[in-house]
Amino acid sequence: MVLVLVEQAAGQLAEPSAQALTLARGLAGGESLDAVLIGEGDGLAAQLGRHAVDTLHAAAVDGSYAPAAWAAAVVELAGRLSPTALVAAGTEVGNEVLAHVAARLDLPFAANCIEASAGDGARVTRTRWGGSLLEEARVRGALAVLSVQPHAVAVVEVDAGDAAIERFTPALAEADLAARIVEHVPAPSGGVSLVDAKVVVSGGRGVGSAQGFAIVEELAGLLGGAVGCSRVVTSAGWRPHTDQVGQTGTKISPELYIPCGISGATQHIAGCRGAKRILAVNADPEAPIFASADYAVIGDLHEVLPAISAEIRNVRGT
Ligand SMILES: Cc1cc2nc3c(=O)[nH]c(=O)nc-3n(C[C@H](O)[C@H](O)[C@H](O)COP(=O)(O)OP(=O)(O)OC[C@H]3O[C@@H](n4cnc5c(N)ncnc54)[C@H](O)[C@@H]3O)c2cc1C
């Protein structure tokens, strides 16, 4: 049997969990597929049925997200069910919980898989180095622990009946609840979000200062887009981390991405690979960003950006 840790949002199966279920179903082959959820799971029976899940095991864990407690619940259930593979979505939560699970069971953990097949453990293809490298690996052991790279597997549903729901209350130690979320602080947002924006204008070290972002904000505003930045910028404290595009920031896929004064390090490109078009503004004609760009403007961004904004205003007559 293959067991999948699923996540929900407002009573709906989270999309990355649906993707993980599709990959897990292929991995299960003729074996059965069960799911585990931390929480109630009411209303998920039909949704999970469409992914051929036999039984949803709903763990009663009081309070908010606590990675060690969630892992304890999954480990307890895995001990009872003896699955051949344990799969989760490669989200922040999925990867963190499975890392705890693997550590508790002294097993390897293959994160961010995009393909998996059974055979002497599991054979997987997974993304490394922020998506710039695909690794083929064999995960040995009685239990293969893997997470599924979000948005890499197309969801396929099947025509099957509702999943059964079985509730259980895992035995938790006090230490399992030592690290937990105690407060949610909404990120400050000024309109359109980075993830949803059709246009993103980003600034890097070349912008020079926090105040320098005024011209980046102006252009983003005129294009109805969002402002992003590189890690140098967040490290310098010019912008909040929520604005960072890249491997350790937000992964974006706008229609148009305009990186300004950004060199184009692989860790930055990892976050904007999904952009349909890239228009790079950089003073250095040799800047690596141009290798990823569809359009290049070679020049000082402090002159180029105001000129573009002025031209937009001019054309619009505003
Ligand atoms: C594990 C790890 C994770 C990382 N994650 C991320 C991440 O998520 N996102 C990220 O961005 N980085 C990330 N980095 C950092 C990354 O390697 C680079 O250091 C960073 O992206 C560089 O930022 P930058 O392009 O703004 O600065 P620089 O590399 O210093 O480039 C500045 C650019 O600005 C140009 N420039 C200067 N002045 C002007 C001007 N007046 N007009 C026009 N152009 C000008 C220069 O020609 C240069 O190309 C990560 C690094 C590591 C090791």
Coordinates of C-alpha atoms and ligand atoms in Angstrom, one line a residue:
M1 CA 0.0 0.0 0.0
V2 CA 1.1 3.6 -0.7
L3 CA 0.2 6.2 2.0
V4 CA -0.1 9.9 1.0
L5 CA 0.0 12.8 3.5
V6 CA -2.5 15.3 2.1
E7 CA -3.1 18.9 3.0
Q8 CA -6.4 20.9 2.8
A9 CA -7.3 24.5 2.6
A10 CA -10.8 25.6 3.6
G11 CA -12.2 22.1 3.2
Q12 CA -10.7 21.6 -0.2
L13 CA -7.9 19.2 -1.1
A14 CA -4.8 21.4 -1.8
E15 CA -3.8 21.3 -5.4
P16 CA -0.2 20.1 -4.7
S17 CA -1.7 17.2 -2.7
A18 CA -3.9 16.3 -5.7
Q19 CA -0.7 16.3 -7.8
A20 CA 1.1 14.1 -5.2
L21 CA -1.9 11.7 -5.3
T22 CA -1.6 11.3 -9.1
L23 CA 2.1 10.4 -8.8
A24 CA 1.4 8.1 -5.9
R25 CA -1.3 6.3 -7.8
G26 CA 1.2 5.5 -10.5
L27 CA 3.7 4.3 -7.9
A28 CA 1.1 2.1 -6.2
G29 CA 0.4 0.2 -9.4
G30 CA -2.0 -2.6 -8.3
E31 CA -1.5 -1.8 -4.6
S32 CA -4.1 0.2 -2.7
L33 CA -3.8 3.9 -1.9
D34 CA -4.6 5.5 1.5
A35 CA -4.3 9.1 2.6
V36 CA -3.5 10.6 6.0
L37 CA -4.6 14.1 7.0
I38 CA -3.9 16.0 10.2
G39 CA -7.3 17.4 11.0
E40 CA -11.0 16.6 10.5
G41 CA -11.1 15.8 6.8
D42 CA -14.9 16.2 6.7
G43 CA -15.9 16.8 3.1
L44 CA -12.8 15.3 1.6
A45 CA -14.3 11.8 1.1
A46 CA -15.6 12.5 -2.4
Q47 CA -12.5 14.5 -3.5
L48 CA -10.2 11.8 -2.4
G49 CA -12.3 9.1 -4.0
R50 CA -11.6 10.8 -7.3
H51 CA -8.0 10.0 -6.7
A52 CA -8.8 6.3 -5.9
V53 CA -8.0 6.7 -2.2
D54 CA -9.5 3.8 -0.3
T55 CA -9.3 5.2 3.2
L56 CA -8.5 8.6 4.6
H57 CA -6.9 8.4 8.1
A58 CA -7.7 11.6 9.9
A59 CA -5.4 12.3 12.8
A60 CA -6.8 14.4 15.7
V61 CA -3.9 16.7 16.7
D62 CA -5.0 19.7 18.7
G63 CA -3.9 23.2 17.7
S64 CA -2.0 24.6 14.8
Y65 CA 0.8 23.2 12.7
A66 CA 3.5 21.5 14.7
P67 CA 5.9 19.5 12.4
A68 CA 7.2 17.0 15.0
A69 CA 3.6 16.2 16.1
W70 CA 2.4 15.8 12.6
A71 CA 5.4 13.5 11.9
A72 CA 4.7 11.5 15.1
A73 CA 1.1 10.9 13.8
V74 CA 2.3 9.8 10.4
V75 CA 5.0 7.5 11.9
E76 CA 2.4 5.9 14.2
L77 CA 0.0 5.3 11.3
A78 CA 2.8 3.9 9.0
G79 CA 3.8 1.5 11.8
R80 CA 0.2 0.1 11.8
L81 CA -0.3 0.1 8.0
S82 CA 3.2 -0.9 6.8
P83 CA 3.0 1.0 3.5
T84 CA 5.7 0.5 0.8
A85 CA 5.9 4.2 0.1
L86 CA 5.0 7.4 2.0
V87 CA 4.4 10.4 -0.3
A88 CA 3.5 14.1 0.3
A89 CA 3.4 17.2 -1.7
G90 CA 6.7 19.0 -1.8
T91 CA 5.3 22.1 0.0
E92 CA 6.9 23.7 3.0
V93 CA 4.7 21.5 5.2
G94 CA 5.1 18.3 3.2
N95 CA 8.8 18.5 3.0
E96 CA 9.2 19.5 6.7
V97 CA 7.0 16.7 8.0
L98 CA 8.6 14.1 5.8
A99 CA 12.1 15.2 6.8
H100 CA 11.0 14.6 10.5
V101 CA 9.4 11.2 9.5
A102 CA 12.6 10.1 7.7
A103 CA 14.8 11.1 10.6
R104 CA 12.6 9.3 13.1
L105 CA 12.6 6.1 11.0
D106 CA 16.3 6.5 10.0
L107 CA 15.3 6.4 6.3
P108 CA 16.5 8.4 3.3
F109 CA 14.1 11.1 2.0
A110 CA 13.8 12.0 -1.7
A111 CA 12.3 15.5 -1.9
N112 CA 10.8 17.2 -5.0
C113 CA 10.2 14.1 -7.2
I114 CA 8.6 14.6 -10.6
E115 CA 8.4 10.9 -11.5
A116 CA 8.5 7.7 -9.5
S117 CA 8.1 4.0 -10.2
A118 CA 8.2 1.0 -8.0
G119 CA 11.1 -1.5 -8.0
D120 CA 13.6 -2.4 -5.3
G121 CA 12.3 0.5 -3.2
A122 CA 11.5 3.3 -5.7
R123 CA 13.1 4.8 -8.7
V124 CA 12.6 8.5 -8.8
T125 CA 13.5 11.6 -10.9
R126 CA 13.7 14.7 -8.8
T127 CA 14.7 18.3 -9.2
R128 CA 17.8 19.6 -7.6
W129 CA 19.6 23.0 -7.5
G130 CA 16.5 25.0 -7.7
G131 CA 15.2 23.2 -10.7
S132 CA 18.3 23.5 -12.8
L133 CA 19.2 19.8 -12.5
L134 CA 17.2 16.6 -12.8
E135 CA 18.5 13.7 -10.7
E136 CA 17.6 10.0 -11.2
A137 CA 17.9 8.0 -8.0
R138 CA 16.9 4.8 -6.4
V139 CA 15.4 5.1 -3.0
R140 CA 16.2 1.9 -1.1
G141 CA 14.6 0.6 2.0
A142 CA 11.4 -1.1 3.1
L143 CA 9.6 2.3 3.0
A144 CA 10.3 4.9 0.3
V145 CA 9.7 8.4 1.6
L146 CA 9.2 11.0 -1.2
S147 CA 7.7 14.4 -1.8
V148 CA 6.4 15.6 -5.1
Q149 CA 7.5 18.8 -6.7
P150 CA 4.5 21.1 -6.8
H151 CA 3.2 22.0 -10.3
A152 CA 5.3 19.3 -12.1
V153 CA 2.7 16.5 -12.3
A154 CA -0.6 17.0 -14.1
V155 CA -3.6 15.9 -12.0
V156 CA -5.5 13.0 -13.3
E157 CA -8.8 12.0 -11.6
V158 CA -10.6 8.6 -11.8
D159 CA -14.1 7.5 -11.5
A160 CA -14.2 5.8 -8.1
G161 CA -16.4 5.9 -5.0
D162 CA -15.9 8.0 -1.9
A163 CA -12.9 7.3 0.4
A164 CA -13.8 5.8 3.8
I165 CA -12.8 8.0 6.7
E166 CA -11.1 6.5 9.8
R167 CA -10.2 8.8 12.7
F168 CA -7.4 8.2 15.1
T169 CA -5.7 10.1 18.0
P170 CA -1.9 9.7 17.9
A171 CA 0.1 9.4 21.1
L172 CA 2.2 12.6 21.3
A173 CA 5.1 13.5 23.6
E174 CA 5.3 17.0 25.0
A175 CA 8.4 17.6 23.0
D176 CA 6.4 17.0 19.7
L177 CA 4.6 20.2 20.4
A178 CA 7.6 22.3 21.4
A179 CA 7.9 23.9 17.9
R180 CA 4.5 25.1 16.5
I181 CA 2.9 28.0 14.9
V182 CA 1.6 30.4 17.5
E183 CA 0.6 33.3 15.3
H184 CA 0.0 34.2 11.6
V185 CA 1.1 37.6 10.5
P186 CA -0.2 38.5 7.1
A187 CA 2.5 39.8 4.7
P188 CA 2.2 43.4 3.9
S189 CA 0.8 43.6 0.4
G190 CA 0.2 46.6 -1.9
G191 CA -2.3 45.3 -4.4
V192 CA -1.5 42.4 -6.8
S193 CA 0.6 39.6 -5.4
L194 CA 3.9 38.4 -6.8
V195 CA 2.5 34.9 -7.6
D196 CA -0.6 36.2 -9.4
A197 CA 0.9 39.2 -11.1
K198 CA 0.8 39.2 -14.9
V199 CA 3.8 41.6 -14.9
V200 CA 6.6 41.6 -12.3
V201 CA 9.3 44.3 -12.3
S202 CA 12.2 43.3 -10.1
G203 CA 15.2 45.3 -8.8
G204 CA 18.6 44.0 -7.8
R205 CA 21.8 45.4 -6.4
G206 CA 21.9 47.8 -9.3
V207 CA 19.0 49.7 -7.9
G208 CA 21.4 50.9 -5.2
S209 CA 19.1 51.6 -2.2
A210 CA 15.7 51.1 -0.7
Q211 CA 14.8 54.6 -2.0
G212 CA 15.9 53.6 -5.4
F213 CA 13.0 51.3 -5.7
A214 CA 10.6 54.2 -6.2
I215 CA 11.3 54.0 -10.0
V216 CA 10.7 50.2 -9.9
E217 CA 7.4 50.7 -8.1
E218 CA 6.4 53.4 -10.5
L219 CA 6.9 51.2 -13.6
A220 CA 5.2 48.2 -11.8
G221 CA 2.3 50.4 -10.9
L222 CA 1.9 51.7 -14.5
L223 CA 1.9 48.1 -15.8
G224 CA -0.5 46.9 -13.1
G225 CA 2.2 44.6 -11.9
A226 CA 4.0 43.6 -8.7
V227 CA 7.5 44.5 -7.5
G228 CA 10.0 41.8 -6.9
C229 CA 13.7 41.7 -6.1
S230 CA 16.9 39.6 -5.7
R231 CA 18.3 38.2 -2.6
V232 CA 21.0 40.9 -2.4
V233 CA 18.2 43.4 -1.9
T234 CA 16.4 41.5 0.9
S235 CA 19.8 40.8 2.6
A236 CA 20.5 44.5 2.5
G237 CA 17.0 45.2 4.0
W238 CA 15.9 47.3 1.1
R239 CA 12.8 45.1 0.5
P240 CA 11.0 42.4 2.6
H241 CA 11.7 38.8 2.0
T242 CA 8.2 38.4 0.6
D243 CA 9.3 40.3 -2.5
Q244 CA 12.3 38.0 -3.2
V245 CA 12.2 36.0 -6.4
G246 CA 14.2 32.9 -6.6
Q247 CA 15.2 29.5 -5.2
T248 CA 14.8 30.7 -1.7
G249 CA 12.1 33.2 -2.5
T250 CA 8.9 33.2 -4.5
K251 CA 8.6 31.3 -7.8
I252 CA 6.7 33.4 -10.3
S253 CA 5.3 32.8 -13.8
P254 CA 4.1 36.2 -15.1
E255 CA 3.4 37.0 -18.8
L256 CA 6.3 39.5 -18.6
Y257 CA 9.2 39.6 -16.1
I258 CA 11.4 42.8 -16.0
P259 CA 14.6 42.2 -13.9
C260 CA 16.5 45.5 -13.5
G261 CA 20.0 45.6 -12.2
I262 CA 20.0 41.8 -11.5
S263 CA 22.9 39.8 -12.8
G264 CA 21.0 36.5 -13.3
A265 CA 22.4 34.1 -10.8
T266 CA 21.1 30.5 -11.2
Q267 CA 19.3 30.9 -7.8
H268 CA 17.4 33.9 -9.1
I269 CA 16.6 32.3 -12.5
A270 CA 15.2 29.3 -10.6
G271 CA 12.4 31.6 -9.4
C272 CA 11.5 33.2 -12.8
R273 CA 12.0 30.3 -15.2
G274 CA 8.2 30.2 -15.6
A275 CA 7.9 33.7 -17.0
K276 CA 6.6 33.8 -20.5
R277 CA 8.8 36.7 -21.6
I278 CA 11.8 38.3 -19.9
L279 CA 12.9 41.9 -20.6
A280 CA 16.2 42.5 -18.8
V281 CA 17.6 45.9 -18.0
N282 CA 21.3 45.8 -17.1
A283 CA 24.3 48.1 -17.6
D284 CA 26.7 45.2 -18.3
P285 CA 26.3 43.7 -21.8
E286 CA 27.9 40.5 -20.5
A287 CA 25.5 40.0 -17.6
P288 CA 24.3 36.4 -17.4
I289 CA 20.7 37.5 -17.2
F290 CA 20.7 38.3 -20.9
A291 CA 21.2 34.5 -21.6
S292 CA 17.7 34.0 -20.2
A293 CA 16.1 37.1 -21.6
D294 CA 13.9 37.6 -24.7
Y295 CA 14.6 41.3 -24.8
A296 CA 17.6 43.2 -23.6
V297 CA 18.0 46.8 -22.6
I298 CA 21.7 47.6 -22.0
G299 CA 21.9 50.8 -19.9
D300 CA 21.7 52.5 -16.5
L301 CA 18.3 51.5 -15.0
H302 CA 18.1 54.9 -13.3
E303 CA 17.7 56.4 -16.8
V304 CA 16.0 53.5 -18.6
L305 CA 13.1 52.9 -16.1
P306 CA 12.0 56.6 -15.8
A307 CA 12.2 56.8 -19.6
I308 CA 9.9 53.7 -20.0
S309 CA 7.5 55.1 -17.4
A310 CA 7.5 58.5 -19.1
E311 CA 6.8 56.9 -22.5
I312 CA 3.9 54.8 -21.1
R313 CA 2.4 58.0 -19.6
N314 CA 3.0 59.8 -22.9
V315 CA 1.2 57.1 -25.0
R316 CA -1.7 57.0 -22.5
G317 CA -1.9 60.7 -22.4
T318 CA -1.7 60.8 -18.6
Ligands
LIG1 C1 21.5 28.8 -1.4 C2 21.4 30.2 -2.1 C3 20.1 30.6 -2.4 C4 19.9 31.8 -3.1 N1 18.6 32.2 -3.3 C5 18.4 33.3 -4.1 C6 17.1 33.7 -4.4 O1 16.1 33.1 -4.1 N2 17.0 34.8 -5.2 C7 18.0 35.6 -5.6 O2 17.8 36.6 -6.3 N3 19.3 35.2 -5.2 C8 19.5 34.1 -4.5 N4 20.7 33.8 -4.1 C9 21.8 34.7 -4.4 C10 22.4 34.7 -5.8 O3 23.4 33.8 -5.9 C11 23.0 36.1 -6.2 O4 23.9 36.4 -5.2 C12 21.9 37.2 -6.2 O5 20.8 36.8 -7.0 C13 22.6 38.4 -6.9 O6 21.7 39.5 -6.8 P1 21.8 40.7 -7.8 O7 21.6 40.1 -9.2 O8 20.8 41.7 -7.3 O9 23.3 41.3 -7.5 P2 24.6 41.2 -8.4 O10 24.9 39.7 -8.7 O11 25.6 41.9 -7.7 O12 24.2 41.9 -9.8 C14 23.9 43.2 -9.9 C15 23.7 43.6 -11.3 O13 23.3 44.9 -11.4 C16 23.9 45.5 -12.6 N5 23.9 46.9 -12.4 C17 24.6 47.6 -11.5 N6 24.3 48.9 -11.6 C18 23.4 49.0 -12.6 C19 22.7 50.1 -13.1 N7 22.8 51.4 -12.6 N8 21.8 49.9 -14.1 C20 21.6 48.6 -14.6 N9 22.3 47.6 -14.1 C21 23.1 47.8 -13.1 C22 25.3 44.8 -12.7 O14 25.8 44.8 -14.0 C23 25.0 43.4 -12.2 O15 24.7 42.5 -13.3 C24 21.0 32.6 -3.4 C25 22.3 32.1 -3.2 C26 22.5 30.9 -2.5 C27 23.9 30.5 -2.3

